[in-house]
């Protein structure tokens, strides 16, 4: 009887990990697609921050928007672990470069750490998805 109780806890823990991974990955994908959309629709606030505070040229902002949308959609494609690994690598590199841009650009001190906060969510999503893959579940 104790073995059954142990199995139930293991199944519950696995299910909780799966739900947490889905929520975290969905949140990261939503944020990534949302900000990509802002770059593509020429949102004045985002374009002002990117061009004036950070010094990005205007012609590169739509490309950043497209890559954000592709990254967000790439996170949501199920059962393609190699693509997912590349998407997470791209997100990590993008956020590291965004942090460097924020350090060298204008803005408040707290704004400079926004990419680090987003990196924490991306890292949590990555770790939870790796746990799911190790237990042979898929997202």
mmCIF file of N, CA and C in Angstrom:
data_model
loop_
_atom_site.group_PDB
_atom_site.id
_atom_site.type_symbol
_atom_site.label_atom_id
_atom_site.label_comp_id
_atom_site.label_asym_id
_atom_site.label_seq_id
_atom_site.Cartn_x
_atom_site.Cartn_y
_atom_site.Cartn_z
ATOM 1 N N UNK A 1 0.816 -1.182 0.000
ATOM 2 C CA UNK A 1 0.000 0.000 0.000
ATOM 3 C C UNK A 1 0.869 1.259 0.000
ATOM 4 N N UNK A 2 2.010 1.231 0.662
ATOM 5 C CA UNK A 2 2.880 2.404 0.676
ATOM 6 C C UNK A 2 3.465 2.675 -0.703
ATOM 7 N N UNK A 3 3.701 1.631 -1.474
ATOM 8 C CA UNK A 3 4.238 1.821 -2.816
ATOM 9 C C UNK A 3 3.247 2.581 -3.684
ATOM 10 N N UNK A 4 1.965 2.285 -3.548
ATOM 11 C CA UNK A 4 0.960 2.999 -4.321
ATOM 12 C C UNK A 4 0.922 4.478 -3.930
ATOM 13 N N UNK A 5 1.039 4.741 -2.647
ATOM 14 C CA UNK A 5 1.027 6.122 -2.175
ATOM 15 C C UNK A 5 2.238 6.893 -2.704
ATOM 16 N N UNK A 6 3.391 6.240 -2.769
ATOM 17 C CA UNK A 6 4.600 6.861 -3.306
ATOM 18 C C UNK A 6 4.439 7.150 -4.795
ATOM 19 N N UNK A 7 3.820 6.230 -5.514
ATOM 20 C CA UNK A 7 3.612 6.426 -6.947
ATOM 21 C C UNK A 7 2.672 7.605 -7.180
ATOM 22 N N UNK A 8 1.647 7.724 -6.370
ATOM 23 C CA UNK A 8 0.716 8.834 -6.517
ATOM 24 C C UNK A 8 1.417 10.173 -6.316
ATOM 25 N N UNK A 9 2.300 10.248 -5.324
ATOM 26 C CA UNK A 9 3.034 11.501 -5.102
ATOM 27 C C UNK A 9 3.951 11.799 -6.273
ATOM 28 N N UNK A 10 4.576 10.774 -6.839
ATOM 29 C CA UNK A 10 5.458 10.963 -7.982
ATOM 30 C C UNK A 10 4.673 11.453 -9.194
ATOM 31 N N UNK A 11 3.504 10.866 -9.407
ATOM 32 C CA UNK A 11 2.672 11.290 -10.526
ATOM 33 C C UNK A 11 2.194 12.723 -10.312
ATOM 34 N N UNK A 12 1.828 13.066 -9.094
ATOM 35 C CA UNK A 12 1.378 14.422 -8.800
ATOM 36 C C UNK A 12 2.501 15.428 -8.991
ATOM 37 N N UNK A 13 3.696 15.065 -8.563
ATOM 38 C CA UNK A 13 4.837 15.970 -8.729
ATOM 39 C C UNK A 13 5.150 16.158 -10.210
ATOM 40 N N UNK A 14 5.058 15.083 -10.980
ATOM 41 C CA UNK A 14 5.296 15.180 -12.417
ATOM 42 C C UNK A 14 4.249 16.039 -13.105
ATOM 43 N N UNK A 15 3.020 15.870 -12.687
ATOM 44 C CA UNK A 15 1.941 16.672 -13.265
ATOM 45 C C UNK A 15 2.110 18.149 -12.903
ATOM 46 N N UNK A 16 2.521 18.425 -11.678
ATOM 47 C CA UNK A 16 2.752 19.806 -11.263
ATOM 48 C C UNK A 16 3.891 20.425 -12.062
ATOM 49 N N UNK A 17 4.940 19.651 -12.318
ATOM 50 C CA UNK A 17 6.057 20.137 -13.129
ATOM 51 C C UNK A 17 5.592 20.429 -14.550
ATOM 52 N N UNK A 18 4.764 19.556 -15.076
ATOM 53 C CA UNK A 18 4.255 19.749 -16.432
ATOM 54 C C UNK A 18 3.402 21.017 -16.526
ATOM 55 N N UNK A 19 2.529 21.225 -15.559
ATOM 56 C CA UNK A 19 1.688 22.424 -15.565
ATOM 57 C C UNK A 19 2.537 23.680 -15.404
ATOM 58 N N UNK A 20 3.511 23.636 -14.498
ATOM 59 C CA UNK A 20 4.390 24.795 -14.304
ATOM 60 C C UNK A 20 5.181 25.099 -15.569
ATOM 61 N N UNK A 21 5.654 24.069 -16.252
ATOM 62 C CA UNK A 21 6.403 24.281 -17.495
ATOM 63 C C UNK A 21 5.522 24.893 -18.565
ATOM 64 N N UNK A 22 4.291 24.421 -18.672
ATOM 65 C CA UNK A 22 3.379 24.979 -19.676
ATOM 66 C C UNK A 22 3.064 26.446 -19.391
ATOM 67 N N UNK A 23 2.808 26.757 -18.130
ATOM 68 C CA UNK A 23 2.494 28.137 -17.763
ATOM 69 C C UNK A 23 3.693 29.046 -18.007
ATOM 70 N N UNK A 24 4.862 28.624 -17.572
ATOM 71 C CA UNK A 24 6.053 29.461 -17.715
ATOM 72 C C UNK A 24 6.424 29.654 -19.180
ATOM 73 N N UNK A 25 6.365 28.583 -19.964
ATOM 74 C CA UNK A 25 6.694 28.685 -21.385
ATOM 75 C C UNK A 25 5.665 29.540 -22.110
ATOM 76 N N UNK A 26 4.397 29.380 -21.764
ATOM 77 C CA UNK A 26 3.356 30.204 -22.370
ATOM 78 C C UNK A 26 3.539 31.674 -22.046
ATOM 79 N N UNK A 27 3.918 31.959 -20.807
ATOM 80 C CA UNK A 27 4.149 33.346 -20.394
ATOM 81 C C UNK A 27 5.325 33.957 -21.158
ATOM 82 N N UNK A 28 6.417 33.219 -21.245
ATOM 83 C CA UNK A 28 7.599 33.718 -21.969
ATOM 84 C C UNK A 28 7.264 33.923 -23.445
ATOM 85 N N UNK A 29 6.563 32.961 -24.047
ATOM 86 C CA UNK A 29 6.203 33.087 -25.464
ATOM 87 C C UNK A 29 5.275 34.285 -25.687
ATOM 88 N N UNK A 30 4.316 34.476 -24.787
ATOM 89 C CA UNK A 30 3.399 35.606 -24.919
ATOM 90 C C UNK A 30 4.145 36.934 -24.853
ATOM 91 N N UNK A 31 5.020 37.074 -23.869
ATOM 92 C CA UNK A 31 5.776 38.326 -23.717
ATOM 93 C C UNK A 31 6.654 38.566 -24.941
ATOM 94 N N UNK A 32 7.275 37.511 -25.427
ATOM 95 C CA UNK A 32 8.173 37.651 -26.571
ATOM 96 C C UNK A 32 7.406 38.072 -27.821
ATOM 97 N N UNK A 33 6.257 37.444 -28.082
ATOM 98 C CA UNK A 33 5.447 37.790 -29.250
ATOM 99 C C UNK A 33 4.848 39.188 -29.083
ATOM 100 N N UNK A 34 4.425 39.522 -27.875
ATOM 101 C CA UNK A 34 3.825 40.841 -27.624
ATOM 102 C C UNK A 34 4.818 41.962 -27.947
ATOM 103 N N UNK A 35 6.035 41.857 -27.450
ATOM 104 C CA UNK A 35 7.006 42.920 -27.716
ATOM 105 C C UNK A 35 7.474 42.896 -29.165
ATOM 106 N N UNK A 36 7.510 41.736 -29.785
ATOM 107 C CA UNK A 36 7.803 41.679 -31.217
ATOM 108 C C UNK A 36 6.750 42.404 -32.033
ATOM 109 N N UNK A 37 5.496 42.240 -31.626
ATOM 110 C CA UNK A 37 4.391 42.926 -32.302
ATOM 111 C C UNK A 37 4.522 44.442 -32.146
ATOM 112 N N UNK A 38 4.950 44.891 -30.964
ATOM 113 C CA UNK A 38 5.118 46.333 -30.765
ATOM 114 C C UNK A 38 6.172 46.907 -31.703
ATOM 115 N N UNK A 39 7.234 46.151 -31.955
ATOM 116 C CA UNK A 39 8.251 46.627 -32.892
ATOM 117 C C UNK A 39 7.716 46.632 -34.326
ATOM 118 N N UNK A 40 6.891 45.649 -34.662
ATOM 119 C CA UNK A 40 6.387 45.577 -36.033
ATOM 120 C C UNK A 40 5.319 46.621 -36.338
ATOM 121 N N UNK A 41 4.505 46.981 -35.358
ATOM 122 C CA UNK A 41 3.452 47.972 -35.623
ATOM 123 C C UNK A 41 3.942 49.396 -35.392
ATOM 124 N N UNK A 42 5.229 49.548 -35.184
ATOM 125 C CA UNK A 42 5.845 50.867 -35.007
ATOM 126 C C UNK A 42 5.265 51.614 -33.804
ATOM 127 N N UNK A 43 5.195 50.930 -32.679
ATOM 128 C CA UNK A 43 4.719 51.558 -31.451
ATOM 129 C C UNK A 43 5.661 52.714 -31.103
ATOM 130 N N UNK A 44 5.122 53.938 -30.984
ATOM 131 C CA UNK A 44 5.988 55.104 -30.763
ATOM 132 C C UNK A 44 6.837 55.013 -29.497
ATOM 133 N N UNK A 45 6.277 54.477 -28.419
ATOM 134 C CA UNK A 45 7.041 54.399 -27.170
ATOM 135 C C UNK A 45 8.224 53.442 -27.304
ATOM 136 N N UNK A 46 7.983 52.273 -27.879
ATOM 137 C CA UNK A 46 9.077 51.303 -28.042
ATOM 138 C C UNK A 46 10.131 51.810 -29.021
ATOM 139 N N UNK A 47 9.685 52.424 -30.106
ATOM 140 C CA UNK A 47 10.631 52.932 -31.097
ATOM 141 C C UNK A 47 11.462 54.073 -30.526
ATOM 142 N N UNK A 48 10.840 54.913 -29.687
ATOM 143 C CA UNK A 48 11.583 56.018 -29.074
ATOM 144 C C UNK A 48 12.658 55.470 -28.142
ATOM 145 N N UNK A 49 12.299 54.483 -27.328
ATOM 146 C CA UNK A 49 13.273 53.892 -26.403
ATOM 147 C C UNK A 49 14.417 53.255 -27.187
ATOM 148 N N UNK A 50 14.065 52.468 -28.217
ATOM 149 C CA UNK A 50 15.095 51.748 -28.968
ATOM 150 C C UNK A 50 15.993 52.685 -29.763
ATOM 151 N N UNK A 51 15.413 53.738 -30.343
ATOM 152 C CA UNK A 51 16.236 54.595 -31.199
ATOM 153 C C UNK A 51 16.946 55.700 -30.423
ATOM 154 N N UNK A 52 16.267 56.328 -29.474
ATOM 155 C CA UNK A 52 16.874 57.460 -28.780
ATOM 156 C C UNK A 52 17.696 57.033 -27.569
ATOM 157 N N UNK A 53 17.117 56.217 -26.706
ATOM 158 C CA UNK A 53 17.843 55.838 -25.486
ATOM 159 C C UNK A 53 18.932 54.814 -25.760
ATOM 160 N N UNK A 54 18.610 53.812 -26.602
ATOM 161 C CA UNK A 54 19.576 52.736 -26.826
ATOM 162 C C UNK A 54 20.438 52.953 -28.061
ATOM 163 N N UNK A 55 20.005 53.842 -28.957
ATOM 164 C CA UNK A 55 20.815 54.167 -30.128
ATOM 165 C C UNK A 55 20.701 53.186 -31.279
ATOM 166 N N UNK A 56 19.651 52.362 -31.318
ATOM 167 C CA UNK A 56 19.478 51.427 -32.432
ATOM 168 C C UNK A 56 19.047 52.189 -33.673
ATOM 169 N N UNK A 57 19.547 51.809 -34.849
ATOM 170 C CA UNK A 57 19.044 52.437 -36.080
ATOM 171 C C UNK A 57 17.609 51.987 -36.355
ATOM 172 N N UNK A 58 16.831 52.851 -36.960
ATOM 173 C CA UNK A 58 15.410 52.564 -37.175
ATOM 174 C C UNK A 58 15.174 51.379 -38.105
ATOM 175 N N UNK A 59 16.081 51.136 -39.050
ATOM 176 C CA UNK A 59 15.847 50.054 -40.001
ATOM 177 C C UNK A 59 15.977 48.660 -39.373
ATOM 178 N N UNK A 60 16.590 48.561 -38.207
ATOM 179 C CA UNK A 60 16.774 47.255 -37.598
ATOM 180 C C UNK A 60 15.617 46.866 -36.675
ATOM 181 N N UNK A 61 14.779 47.805 -36.294
ATOM 182 C CA UNK A 61 13.701 47.524 -35.352
ATOM 183 C C UNK A 61 12.651 46.549 -35.888
ATOM 184 N N UNK A 62 12.229 46.637 -37.161
ATOM 185 C CA UNK A 62 11.309 45.603 -37.656
ATOM 186 C C UNK A 62 11.938 44.203 -37.653
ATOM 187 N N UNK A 63 13.225 44.113 -37.923
ATOM 188 C CA UNK A 63 13.909 42.821 -37.871
ATOM 189 C C UNK A 63 13.904 42.260 -36.448
ATOM 190 N N UNK A 64 14.105 43.113 -35.468
ATOM 191 C CA UNK A 64 14.030 42.681 -34.074
ATOM 192 C C UNK A 64 12.620 42.176 -33.769
ATOM 193 N N UNK A 65 11.604 42.866 -34.290
ATOM 194 C CA UNK A 65 10.225 42.427 -34.086
ATOM 195 C C UNK A 65 9.957 41.058 -34.691
ATOM 196 N N UNK A 66 10.441 40.829 -35.896
ATOM 197 C CA UNK A 66 10.243 39.531 -36.556
ATOM 198 C C UNK A 66 10.940 38.427 -35.778
ATOM 199 N N UNK A 67 12.158 38.673 -35.328
ATOM 200 C CA UNK A 67 12.874 37.638 -34.580
ATOM 201 C C UNK A 67 12.215 37.372 -33.232
ATOM 202 N N UNK A 68 11.643 38.394 -32.609
ATOM 203 C CA UNK A 68 10.913 38.177 -31.360
ATOM 204 C C UNK A 68 9.701 37.277 -31.599
ATOM 205 N N UNK A 69 8.960 37.554 -32.644
ATOM 206 C CA UNK A 69 7.768 36.742 -32.938
ATOM 207 C C UNK A 69 8.165 35.310 -33.284
ATOM 208 N N UNK A 70 9.198 35.141 -34.093
ATOM 209 C CA UNK A 70 9.658 33.789 -34.427
ATOM 210 C C UNK A 70 10.134 33.035 -33.187
ATOM 211 N N UNK A 71 10.811 33.719 -32.274
ATOM 212 C CA UNK A 71 11.263 33.081 -31.042
ATOM 213 C C UNK A 71 10.108 32.652 -30.164
ATOM 214 N N UNK A 72 9.095 33.514 -30.032
ATOM 215 C CA UNK A 72 7.928 33.166 -29.228
ATOM 216 C C UNK A 72 7.161 32.001 -29.805
ATOM 217 N N UNK A 73 6.984 31.988 -31.125
ATOM 218 C CA UNK A 73 6.283 30.879 -31.776
ATOM 219 C C UNK A 73 7.133 29.599 -31.693
ATOM 220 N N UNK A 74 8.439 29.741 -31.824
ATOM 221 C CA UNK A 74 9.322 28.575 -31.744
ATOM 222 C C UNK A 74 9.262 27.874 -30.394
ATOM 223 N N UNK A 75 9.000 28.618 -29.345
ATOM 224 C CA UNK A 75 8.859 28.009 -28.024
ATOM 225 C C UNK A 75 7.615 27.137 -27.920
ATOM 226 N N UNK A 76 6.606 27.458 -28.696
ATOM 227 C CA UNK A 76 5.329 26.769 -28.587
ATOM 228 C C UNK A 76 5.214 25.541 -29.490
ATOM 229 N N UNK A 77 6.178 25.316 -30.362
ATOM 230 C CA UNK A 77 6.129 24.145 -31.246
ATOM 231 C C UNK A 77 6.497 22.910 -30.427
ATOM 232 N N UNK A 78 5.590 21.913 -30.373
ATOM 233 C CA UNK A 78 5.851 20.743 -29.530
ATOM 234 C C UNK A 78 6.741 19.703 -30.215
ATOM 235 N N UNK A 79 7.414 18.915 -29.398
ATOM 236 C CA UNK A 79 8.171 17.730 -29.820
ATOM 237 C C UNK A 79 9.278 18.007 -30.836
ATOM 238 N N UNK A 80 9.900 19.148 -30.753
ATOM 239 C CA UNK A 80 11.061 19.467 -31.592
ATOM 240 C C UNK A 80 12.152 19.980 -30.661
ATOM 241 N N UNK A 81 12.819 19.067 -29.932
ATOM 242 C CA UNK A 81 13.756 19.511 -28.898
ATOM 243 C C UNK A 81 14.949 20.301 -29.429
ATOM 244 N N UNK A 82 15.441 19.975 -30.616
ATOM 245 C CA UNK A 82 16.595 20.716 -31.141
ATOM 246 C C UNK A 82 16.226 22.162 -31.446
ATOM 247 N N UNK A 83 15.061 22.374 -32.032
ATOM 248 C CA UNK A 83 14.597 23.740 -32.300
ATOM 249 C C UNK A 83 14.409 24.500 -30.995
ATOM 250 N N UNK A 84 13.833 23.839 -30.008
ATOM 251 C CA UNK A 84 13.605 24.483 -28.717
ATOM 252 C C UNK A 84 14.919 24.912 -28.073
ATOM 253 N N UNK A 85 15.927 24.062 -28.153
ATOM 254 C CA UNK A 85 17.236 24.414 -27.591
ATOM 255 C C UNK A 85 17.809 25.641 -28.278
ATOM 256 N N UNK A 86 17.677 25.717 -29.601
ATOM 257 C CA UNK A 86 18.186 26.870 -30.335
ATOM 258 C C UNK A 86 17.406 28.132 -30.004
ATOM 259 N N UNK A 87 16.101 27.983 -29.820
ATOM 260 C CA UNK A 87 15.289 29.152 -29.464
ATOM 261 C C UNK A 87 15.714 29.680 -28.094
ATOM 262 N N UNK A 88 15.898 28.776 -27.134
ATOM 263 C CA UNK A 88 16.338 29.224 -25.806
ATOM 264 C C UNK A 88 17.734 29.865 -25.875
ATOM 265 N N UNK A 89 18.609 29.320 -26.696
ATOM 266 C CA UNK A 89 19.932 29.940 -26.850
ATOM 267 C C UNK A 89 19.806 31.338 -27.445
ATOM 268 N N UNK A 90 18.939 31.486 -28.446
ATOM 269 C CA UNK A 90 18.714 32.802 -29.046
ATOM 270 C C UNK A 90 18.135 33.801 -28.059
ATOM 271 N N UNK A 91 17.193 33.326 -27.228
ATOM 272 C CA UNK A 91 16.613 34.211 -26.217
ATOM 273 C C UNK A 91 17.668 34.651 -25.207
ATOM 274 N N UNK A 92 18.509 33.721 -24.790
ATOM 275 C CA UNK A 92 19.547 34.058 -23.813
ATOM 276 C C UNK A 92 20.544 35.065 -24.393
ATOM 277 N N UNK A 93 20.943 34.860 -25.634
ATOM 278 C CA UNK A 93 21.882 35.790 -26.270
ATOM 279 C C UNK A 93 21.236 37.166 -26.445
ATOM 280 N N UNK A 94 19.983 37.176 -26.880
ATOM 281 C CA UNK A 94 19.269 38.436 -27.056
ATOM 282 C C UNK A 94 19.145 39.200 -25.748
ATOM 283 N N UNK A 95 18.816 38.487 -24.681
ATOM 284 C CA UNK A 95 18.658 39.159 -23.385
ATOM 285 C C UNK A 95 19.997 39.631 -22.823
ATOM 286 N N UNK A 96 21.051 38.884 -23.064
ATOM 287 C CA UNK A 96 22.375 39.331 -22.634
ATOM 288 C C UNK A 96 22.779 40.602 -23.372
ATOM 289 N N UNK A 97 22.537 40.634 -24.676
ATOM 290 C CA UNK A 97 22.848 41.834 -25.449
ATOM 291 C C UNK A 97 21.938 42.997 -25.068
ATOM 292 N N UNK A 98 20.674 42.694 -24.737
ATOM 293 C CA UNK A 98 19.768 43.763 -24.290
ATOM 294 C C UNK A 98 20.247 44.352 -22.975
ATOM 295 N N UNK A 99 20.763 43.510 -22.086
ATOM 296 C CA UNK A 99 21.301 44.014 -20.821
ATOM 297 C C UNK A 99 22.503 44.917 -21.067
ATOM 298 N N UNK A 100 23.376 44.509 -21.986
ATOM 299 C CA UNK A 100 24.534 45.351 -22.319
ATOM 300 C C UNK A 100 24.083 46.675 -22.933
ATOM 301 N N UNK A 101 23.068 46.627 -23.801
ATOM 302 C CA UNK A 101 22.540 47.871 -24.382
ATOM 303 C C UNK A 101 21.947 48.767 -23.314
ATOM 304 N N UNK A 102 21.234 48.191 -22.375
ATOM 305 C CA UNK A 102 20.635 48.981 -21.301
ATOM 306 C C UNK A 102 21.711 49.621 -20.424
ATOM 307 N N UNK A 103 22.790 48.893 -20.166
ATOM 308 C CA UNK A 103 23.870 49.459 -19.348
ATOM 309 C C UNK A 103 24.514 50.654 -20.027
ATOM 310 N N UNK A 104 24.648 50.583 -21.347
ATOM 311 C CA UNK A 104 25.317 51.658 -22.080
ATOM 312 C C UNK A 104 24.375 52.773 -22.505
ATOM 313 N N UNK A 105 23.071 52.527 -22.412
ATOM 314 C CA UNK A 105 22.100 53.526 -22.840
ATOM 315 C C UNK A 105 21.595 54.354 -21.678
ATOM 316 N N UNK A 106 20.615 55.185 -21.992
ATOM 317 C CA UNK A 106 20.012 56.019 -20.957
ATOM 318 C C UNK A 106 18.911 55.268 -20.228
ATOM 319 N N UNK A 107 18.165 55.989 -19.435
ATOM 320 C CA UNK A 107 17.066 55.377 -18.706
ATOM 321 C C UNK A 107 17.382 55.260 -17.233
ATOM 322 N N UNK A 108 16.371 54.832 -16.484
ATOM 323 C CA UNK A 108 16.553 54.717 -15.038
ATOM 324 C C UNK A 108 17.380 53.484 -14.691
ATOM 325 N N UNK A 109 17.830 53.446 -13.471
ATOM 326 C CA UNK A 109 18.652 52.333 -13.007
ATOM 327 C C UNK A 109 17.860 51.035 -13.019
ATOM 328 N N UNK A 110 16.576 51.091 -12.640
ATOM 329 C CA UNK A 110 15.769 49.877 -12.590
ATOM 330 C C UNK A 110 15.480 49.323 -13.975
ATOM 331 N N UNK A 111 15.385 50.204 -14.982
ATOM 332 C CA UNK A 111 15.145 49.742 -16.352
ATOM 333 C C UNK A 111 16.298 48.895 -16.868
ATOM 334 N N UNK A 112 17.474 49.142 -16.370
ATOM 335 C CA UNK A 112 18.641 48.410 -16.835
ATOM 336 C C UNK A 112 18.586 46.931 -16.470
ATOM 337 N N UNK A 113 17.796 46.576 -15.459
ATOM 338 C CA UNK A 113 17.733 45.189 -15.017
ATOM 339 C C UNK A 113 16.503 44.449 -15.527
ATOM 340 N N UNK A 114 15.727 45.073 -16.397
ATOM 341 C CA UNK A 114 14.583 44.388 -17.002
ATOM 342 C C UNK A 114 14.996 43.131 -17.766
ATOM 343 N N UNK A 115 16.057 43.164 -18.592
ATOM 344 C CA UNK A 115 16.446 41.935 -19.288
ATOM 345 C C UNK A 115 16.854 40.808 -18.328
ATOM 346 N N UNK A 116 17.410 41.144 -17.190
ATOM 347 C CA UNK A 116 17.795 40.107 -16.224
ATOM 348 C C UNK A 116 16.548 39.452 -15.633
ATOM 349 N N UNK A 117 15.525 40.243 -15.378
ATOM 350 C CA UNK A 117 14.269 39.696 -14.874
ATOM 351 C C UNK A 117 13.638 38.760 -15.900
ATOM 352 N N UNK A 118 13.617 39.176 -17.150
ATOM 353 C CA UNK A 118 13.067 38.321 -18.205
ATOM 354 C C UNK A 118 13.927 37.063 -18.357
ATOM 355 N N UNK A 119 15.247 37.205 -18.191
ATOM 356 C CA UNK A 119 16.143 36.047 -18.275
ATOM 357 C C UNK A 119 15.812 35.021 -17.195
ATOM 358 N N UNK A 120 15.405 35.472 -16.020
ATOM 359 C CA UNK A 120 15.022 34.545 -14.957
ATOM 360 C C UNK A 120 13.810 33.719 -15.374
ATOM 361 N N UNK A 121 12.833 34.353 -16.020
ATOM 362 C CA UNK A 121 11.663 33.617 -16.497
ATOM 363 C C UNK A 121 12.034 32.649 -17.617
ATOM 364 N N UNK A 122 12.906 33.074 -18.524
ATOM 365 C CA UNK A 122 13.352 32.191 -19.606
ATOM 366 C C UNK A 122 14.106 31.002 -19.026
ATOM 367 N N UNK A 123 14.963 31.241 -18.042
ATOM 368 C CA UNK A 123 15.715 30.163 -17.410
ATOM 369 C C UNK A 123 14.778 29.186 -16.708
ATOM 370 N N UNK A 124 13.771 29.699 -16.009
ATOM 371 C CA UNK A 124 12.810 28.826 -15.331
ATOM 372 C C UNK A 124 12.044 27.984 -16.346
ATOM 373 N N UNK A 125 11.632 28.588 -17.449
ATOM 374 C CA UNK A 125 10.947 27.845 -18.495
ATOM 375 C C UNK A 125 11.840 26.748 -19.066
ATOM 376 N N UNK A 126 13.098 27.080 -19.304
ATOM 377 C CA UNK A 126 14.046 26.109 -19.855
ATOM 378 C C UNK A 126 14.248 24.927 -18.908
ATOM 379 N N UNK A 127 14.462 25.217 -17.644
ATOM 380 C CA UNK A 127 14.709 24.147 -16.668
ATOM 381 C C UNK A 127 13.485 23.245 -16.526
ATOM 382 N N UNK A 128 12.312 23.846 -16.463
ATOM 383 C CA UNK A 128 11.098 23.041 -16.333
ATOM 384 C C UNK A 128 10.858 22.177 -17.564
ATOM 385 N N UNK A 129 11.138 22.710 -18.743
ATOM 386 C CA UNK A 129 10.976 21.890 -19.956
ATOM 387 C C UNK A 129 12.004 20.777 -20.012
ATOM 388 N N UNK A 130 13.207 21.031 -19.536
ATOM 389 C CA UNK A 130 14.215 19.960 -19.484
ATOM 390 C C UNK A 130 13.789 18.864 -18.515
ATOM 391 N N UNK A 131 13.195 19.232 -17.379
ATOM 392 C CA UNK A 131 12.688 18.236 -16.430
ATOM 393 C C UNK A 131 11.589 17.407 -17.070
ATOM 394 N N UNK A 132 10.725 18.039 -17.821
ATOM 395 C CA UNK A 132 9.668 17.299 -18.496
ATOM 396 C C UNK A 132 10.242 16.338 -19.517
ATOM 397 N N UNK A 133 11.226 16.786 -20.270
ATOM 398 C CA UNK A 133 11.829 15.924 -21.289
ATOM 399 C C UNK A 133 12.559 14.751 -20.636
ATOM 400 N N UNK A 134 13.179 14.972 -19.495
ATOM 401 C CA UNK A 134 13.864 13.891 -18.790
ATOM 402 C C UNK A 134 12.867 12.852 -18.296
ATOM 403 N N UNK A 135 11.642 13.281 -17.988
ATOM 404 C CA UNK A 135 10.603 12.347 -17.550
ATOM 405 C C UNK A 135 9.758 11.850 -18.713
ATOM 406 N N UNK A 136 10.157 12.177 -19.932
ATOM 407 C CA UNK A 136 9.518 11.728 -21.162
ATOM 408 C C UNK A 136 8.096 12.259 -21.352
ATOM 409 N N UNK A 137 7.831 13.438 -20.842
ATOM 410 C CA UNK A 137 6.603 14.132 -21.187
ATOM 411 C C UNK A 137 6.951 15.095 -22.290
ATOM 412 N N UNK A 138 5.968 15.590 -22.945
ATOM 413 C CA UNK A 138 6.272 16.568 -23.993
ATOM 414 C C UNK A 138 5.333 17.742 -23.867
ATOM 415 N N UNK A 139 5.827 18.860 -24.322
ATOM 416 C CA UNK A 139 5.001 20.066 -24.341
ATOM 417 C C UNK A 139 4.681 20.367 -25.776
#
